[in-house]
Short mmCIF file of C-alpha atoms in Angstrom, two decimals:
data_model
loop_
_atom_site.label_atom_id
_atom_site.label_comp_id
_atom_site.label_asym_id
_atom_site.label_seq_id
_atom_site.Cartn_x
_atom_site.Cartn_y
_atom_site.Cartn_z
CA UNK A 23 -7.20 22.52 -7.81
CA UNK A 24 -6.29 20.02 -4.42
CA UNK A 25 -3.04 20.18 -2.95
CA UNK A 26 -1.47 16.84 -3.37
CA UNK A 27 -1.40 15.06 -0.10
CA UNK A 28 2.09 13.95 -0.84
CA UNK A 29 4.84 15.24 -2.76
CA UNK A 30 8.90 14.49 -3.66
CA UNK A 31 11.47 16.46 -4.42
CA UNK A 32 14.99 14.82 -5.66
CA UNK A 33 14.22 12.07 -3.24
CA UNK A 34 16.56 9.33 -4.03
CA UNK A 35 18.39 5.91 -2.91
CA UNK A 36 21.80 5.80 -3.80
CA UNK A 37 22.19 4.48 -7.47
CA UNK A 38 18.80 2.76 -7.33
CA UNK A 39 16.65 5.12 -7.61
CA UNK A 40 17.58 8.68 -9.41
CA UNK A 41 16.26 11.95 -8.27
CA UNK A 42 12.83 11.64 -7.89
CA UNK A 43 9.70 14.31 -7.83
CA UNK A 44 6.67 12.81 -7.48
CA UNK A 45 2.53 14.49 -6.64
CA UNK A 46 0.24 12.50 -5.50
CA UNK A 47 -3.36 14.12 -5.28
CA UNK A 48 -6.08 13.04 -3.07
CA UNK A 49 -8.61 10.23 -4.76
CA UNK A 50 -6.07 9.29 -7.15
CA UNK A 51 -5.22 5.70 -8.59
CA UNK A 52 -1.53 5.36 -9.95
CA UNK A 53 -0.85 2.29 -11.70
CA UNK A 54 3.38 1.71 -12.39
CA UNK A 55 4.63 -0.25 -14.39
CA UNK A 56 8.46 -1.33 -15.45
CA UNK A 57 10.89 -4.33 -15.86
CA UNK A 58 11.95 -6.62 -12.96
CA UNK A 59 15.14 -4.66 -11.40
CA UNK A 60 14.04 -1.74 -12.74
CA UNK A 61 13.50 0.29 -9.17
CA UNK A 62 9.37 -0.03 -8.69
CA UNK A 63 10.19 -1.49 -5.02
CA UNK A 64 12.49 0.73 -4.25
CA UNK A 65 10.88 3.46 -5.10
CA UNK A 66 8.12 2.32 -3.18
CA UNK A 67 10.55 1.39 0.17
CA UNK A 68 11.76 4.86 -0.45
CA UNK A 69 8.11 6.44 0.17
CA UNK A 70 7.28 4.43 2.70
CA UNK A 71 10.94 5.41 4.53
CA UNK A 72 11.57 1.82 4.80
CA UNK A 73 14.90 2.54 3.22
CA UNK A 74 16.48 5.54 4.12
CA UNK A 75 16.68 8.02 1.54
CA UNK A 76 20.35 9.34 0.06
CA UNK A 77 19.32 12.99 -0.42
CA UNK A 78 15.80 14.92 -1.42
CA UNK A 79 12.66 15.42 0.71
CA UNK A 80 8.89 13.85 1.13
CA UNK A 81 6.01 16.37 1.35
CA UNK A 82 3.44 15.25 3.70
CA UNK A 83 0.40 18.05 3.77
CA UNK A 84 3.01 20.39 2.91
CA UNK A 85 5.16 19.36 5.53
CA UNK A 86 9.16 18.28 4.61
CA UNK A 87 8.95 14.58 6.58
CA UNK A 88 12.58 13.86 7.10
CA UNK A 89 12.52 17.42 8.89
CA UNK A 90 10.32 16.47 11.24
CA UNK A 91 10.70 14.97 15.36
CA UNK A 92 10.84 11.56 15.24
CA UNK A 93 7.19 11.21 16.37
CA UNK A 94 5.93 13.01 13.72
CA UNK A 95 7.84 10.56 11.33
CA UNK A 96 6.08 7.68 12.99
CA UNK A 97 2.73 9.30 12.20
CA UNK A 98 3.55 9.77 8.68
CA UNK A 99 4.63 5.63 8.99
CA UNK A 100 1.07 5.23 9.74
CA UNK A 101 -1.09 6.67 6.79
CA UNK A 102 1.31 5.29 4.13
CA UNK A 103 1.14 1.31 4.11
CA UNK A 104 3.36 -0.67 2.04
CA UNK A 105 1.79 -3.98 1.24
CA UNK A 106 4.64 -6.29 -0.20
CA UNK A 107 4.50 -9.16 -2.29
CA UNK A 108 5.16 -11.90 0.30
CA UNK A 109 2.61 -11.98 2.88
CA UNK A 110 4.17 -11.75 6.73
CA UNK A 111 2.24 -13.57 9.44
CA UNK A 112 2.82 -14.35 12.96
CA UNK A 113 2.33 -17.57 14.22
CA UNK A 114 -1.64 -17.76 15.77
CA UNK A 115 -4.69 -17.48 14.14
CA UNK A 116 -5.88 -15.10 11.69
CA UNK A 117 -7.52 -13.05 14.24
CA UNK A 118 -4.17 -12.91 16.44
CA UNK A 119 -2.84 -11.39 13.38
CA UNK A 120 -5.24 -8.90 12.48
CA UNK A 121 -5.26 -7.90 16.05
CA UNK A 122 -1.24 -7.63 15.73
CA UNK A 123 -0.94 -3.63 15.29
CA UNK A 124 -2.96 -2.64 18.96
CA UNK A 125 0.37 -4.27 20.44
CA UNK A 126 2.10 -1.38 19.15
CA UNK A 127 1.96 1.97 21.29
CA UNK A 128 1.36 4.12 18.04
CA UNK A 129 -2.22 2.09 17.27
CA UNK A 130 -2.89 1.76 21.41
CA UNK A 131 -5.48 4.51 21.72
CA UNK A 132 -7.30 3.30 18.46
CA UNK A 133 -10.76 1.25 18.88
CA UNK A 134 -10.12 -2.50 17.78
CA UNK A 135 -13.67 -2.63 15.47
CA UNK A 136 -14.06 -6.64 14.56
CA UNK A 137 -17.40 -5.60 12.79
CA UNK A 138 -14.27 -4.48 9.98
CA UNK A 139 -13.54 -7.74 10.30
CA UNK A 140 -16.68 -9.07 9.96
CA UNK A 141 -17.26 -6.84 6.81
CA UNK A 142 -13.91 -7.92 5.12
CA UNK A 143 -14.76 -11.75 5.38
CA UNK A 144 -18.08 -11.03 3.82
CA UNK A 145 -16.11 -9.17 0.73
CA UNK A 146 -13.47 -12.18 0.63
CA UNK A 147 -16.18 -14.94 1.05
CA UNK A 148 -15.06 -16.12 3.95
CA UNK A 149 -17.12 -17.46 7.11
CA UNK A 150 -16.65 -15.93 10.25
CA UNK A 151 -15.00 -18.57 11.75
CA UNK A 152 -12.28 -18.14 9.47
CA UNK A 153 -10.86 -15.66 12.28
CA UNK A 154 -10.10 -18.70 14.11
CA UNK A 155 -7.91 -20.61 11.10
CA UNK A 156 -4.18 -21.12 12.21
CA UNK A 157 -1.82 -18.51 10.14
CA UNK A 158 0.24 -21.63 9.02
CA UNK A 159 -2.64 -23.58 7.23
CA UNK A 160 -3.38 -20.70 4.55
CA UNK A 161 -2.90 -20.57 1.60
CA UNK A 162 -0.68 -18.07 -0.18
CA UNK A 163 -3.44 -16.53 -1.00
CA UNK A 164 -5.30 -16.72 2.13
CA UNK A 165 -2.05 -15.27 3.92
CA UNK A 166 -1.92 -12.34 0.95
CA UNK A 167 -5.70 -11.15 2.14
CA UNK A 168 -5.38 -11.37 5.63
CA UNK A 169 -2.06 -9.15 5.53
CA UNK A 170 -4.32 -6.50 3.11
CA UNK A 171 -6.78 -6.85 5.80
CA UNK A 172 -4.42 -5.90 8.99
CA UNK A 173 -3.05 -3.10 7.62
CA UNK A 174 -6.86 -1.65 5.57
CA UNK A 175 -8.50 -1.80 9.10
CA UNK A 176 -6.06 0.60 10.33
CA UNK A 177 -7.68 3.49 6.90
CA UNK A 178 -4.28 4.82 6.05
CA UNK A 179 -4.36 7.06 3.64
CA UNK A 180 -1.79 6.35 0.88
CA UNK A 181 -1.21 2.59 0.16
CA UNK A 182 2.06 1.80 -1.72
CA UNK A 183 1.03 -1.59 -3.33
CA UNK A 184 4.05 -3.75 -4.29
CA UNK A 185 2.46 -6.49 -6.60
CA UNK A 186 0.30 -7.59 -3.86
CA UNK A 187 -1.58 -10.05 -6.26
CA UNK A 188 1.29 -11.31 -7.90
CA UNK A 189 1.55 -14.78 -6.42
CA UNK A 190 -2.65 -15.15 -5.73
CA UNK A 191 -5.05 -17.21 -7.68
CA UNK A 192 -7.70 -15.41 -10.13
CA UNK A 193 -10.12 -15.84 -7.56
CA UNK A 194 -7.92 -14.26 -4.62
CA UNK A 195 -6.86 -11.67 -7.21
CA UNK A 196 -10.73 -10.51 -7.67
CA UNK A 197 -11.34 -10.52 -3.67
CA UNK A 198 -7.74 -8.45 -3.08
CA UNK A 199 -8.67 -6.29 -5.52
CA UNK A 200 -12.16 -5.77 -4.24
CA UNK A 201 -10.93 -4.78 -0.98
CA UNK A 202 -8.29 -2.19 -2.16
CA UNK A 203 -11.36 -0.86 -4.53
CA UNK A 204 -13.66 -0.77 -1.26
CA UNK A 205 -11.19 0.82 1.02
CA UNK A 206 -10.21 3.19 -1.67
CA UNK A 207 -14.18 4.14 -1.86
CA UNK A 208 -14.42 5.20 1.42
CA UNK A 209 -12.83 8.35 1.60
CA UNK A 210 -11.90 11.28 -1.18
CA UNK A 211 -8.95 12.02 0.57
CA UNK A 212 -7.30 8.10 -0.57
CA UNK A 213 -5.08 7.52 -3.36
CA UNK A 214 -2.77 4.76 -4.26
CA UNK A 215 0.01 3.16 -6.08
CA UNK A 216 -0.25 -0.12 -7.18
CA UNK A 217 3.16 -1.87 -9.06
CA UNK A 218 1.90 -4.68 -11.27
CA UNK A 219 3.14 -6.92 -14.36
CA UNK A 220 -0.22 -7.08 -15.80
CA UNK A 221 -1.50 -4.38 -18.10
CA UNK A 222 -5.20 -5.73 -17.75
CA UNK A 223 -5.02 -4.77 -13.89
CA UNK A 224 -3.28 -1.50 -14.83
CA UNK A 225 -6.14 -0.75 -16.98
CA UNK A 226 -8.39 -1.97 -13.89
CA UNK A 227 -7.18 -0.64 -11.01
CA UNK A 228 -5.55 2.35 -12.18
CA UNK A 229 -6.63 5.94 -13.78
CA UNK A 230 -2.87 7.14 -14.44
CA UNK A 231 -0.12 5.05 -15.22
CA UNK A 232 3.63 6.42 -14.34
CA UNK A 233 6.71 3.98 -15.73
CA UNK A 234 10.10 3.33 -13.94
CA UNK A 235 12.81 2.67 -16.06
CA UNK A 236 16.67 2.18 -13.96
CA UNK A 237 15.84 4.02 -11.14
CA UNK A 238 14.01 6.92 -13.50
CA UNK A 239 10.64 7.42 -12.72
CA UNK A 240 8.56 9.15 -15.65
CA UNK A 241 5.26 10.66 -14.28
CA UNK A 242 4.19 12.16 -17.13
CA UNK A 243 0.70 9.76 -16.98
CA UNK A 244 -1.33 8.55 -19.34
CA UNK A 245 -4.36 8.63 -18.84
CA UNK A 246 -6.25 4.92 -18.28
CA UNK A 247 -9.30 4.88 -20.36
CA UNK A 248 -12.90 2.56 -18.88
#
């Protein structure tokens, strides 16, 4: 059987999210569901280190995380990508934007391939000159894919999807979707967990469905029938 490529153990956030273990395996789709306010985001944050945890550990390849030198942390930032609700852009054009990550030292040394880029419009049904579109005429929608575009280019290998789709269009929904299921494709060794209100994507996007219920986290899955 695969090692999971990340693991918990009692990781929690204060009184939002309890003692947590989690395994995630590689090629897996996790679909999580749960009430507003019920601790999906947090969790999430939590993972991603974007809130510091209270106590408990995160396995990375068998490595504790929060035991490791500060640059190894920073890797570890880099293969797990939270994608929020709210897309963030800079002011510039869309391809300022995607370009956005080579100004950080971390991503400096990686090759900046616009032929992704070129691919992506393609699956969005976009034209090329799209790239050149200012960040502050888009659409919500517009804004959602190019963010899910900036941070797929960079092939992490866990993405922690907080309702991503939740404020798109049905037709926005289908292309964010199809780029999570093409990115997701790509490489055995990528799993995700996607946070949604809508059973119908659950049952879409997702193989195993874990619930979060006050800052408990069951992950005893059921298995998503297609």
């Amino acid at each position: 059987m695969d090692e999971p490529i990340l693991f918990t153990r009692d990781l929690s956030f204060g009184d939002l999210l309890s003692p947590t273990d989690i395994r995630l395996f590689p090629h897996t789709k996790i679909g999580l569901q749960g009430n507003s306010g019920s601790g999906k985001s947090v969790f999430l944050r939590t993972l991603a280190l974007l809130n510091e945890p209270s106590k408990g550990d995160i396995f990375w390849k068998q490595k504790p995380v929060l035991q490791q030198s500060p640059d190894d942390i920073l890797k570890y930032r880099t293969q797990i990508a939270y994608i929020r609700q709210q897309a963030v852009l800079v002011p510039g054009t869309v391809a300022d934007n995607l370009s956005l990550p080579w100004r950080l030292n971390i991503y400096r040394r990686r090759v900046l391939n616009k032929e992704n880029w070129e691919r992506m419009l393609t699956e969005i049904d976009r034209p090329l000159n799209f790239l050149e579109k200012d960040s502050h005429t888009l659409s919500g929608g517009e804004a959602q894919l190019v963010c899910l575009m900036r941070i797929l280019q960079l092939n992490p290998q866990v993405l922690l999807l907080d309702e991503p789709t939740a404020a798109l269009d049905p037709a926005s929904t289908d292309h964010a979707e199809h780029l999570i299921s093409h990115w997701f494709e790509q490489s055995n060794d990528r799993s995700y967990i996607m946070v949604s209100h809508l059973p119908e994507q659950l049952d879409r996007m997702s193989e195993h469905i874990w619930t979060m219920d006050h800052g408990h986290l069951n992950t005893e899955p059921y298995h998503v029938q297609h």
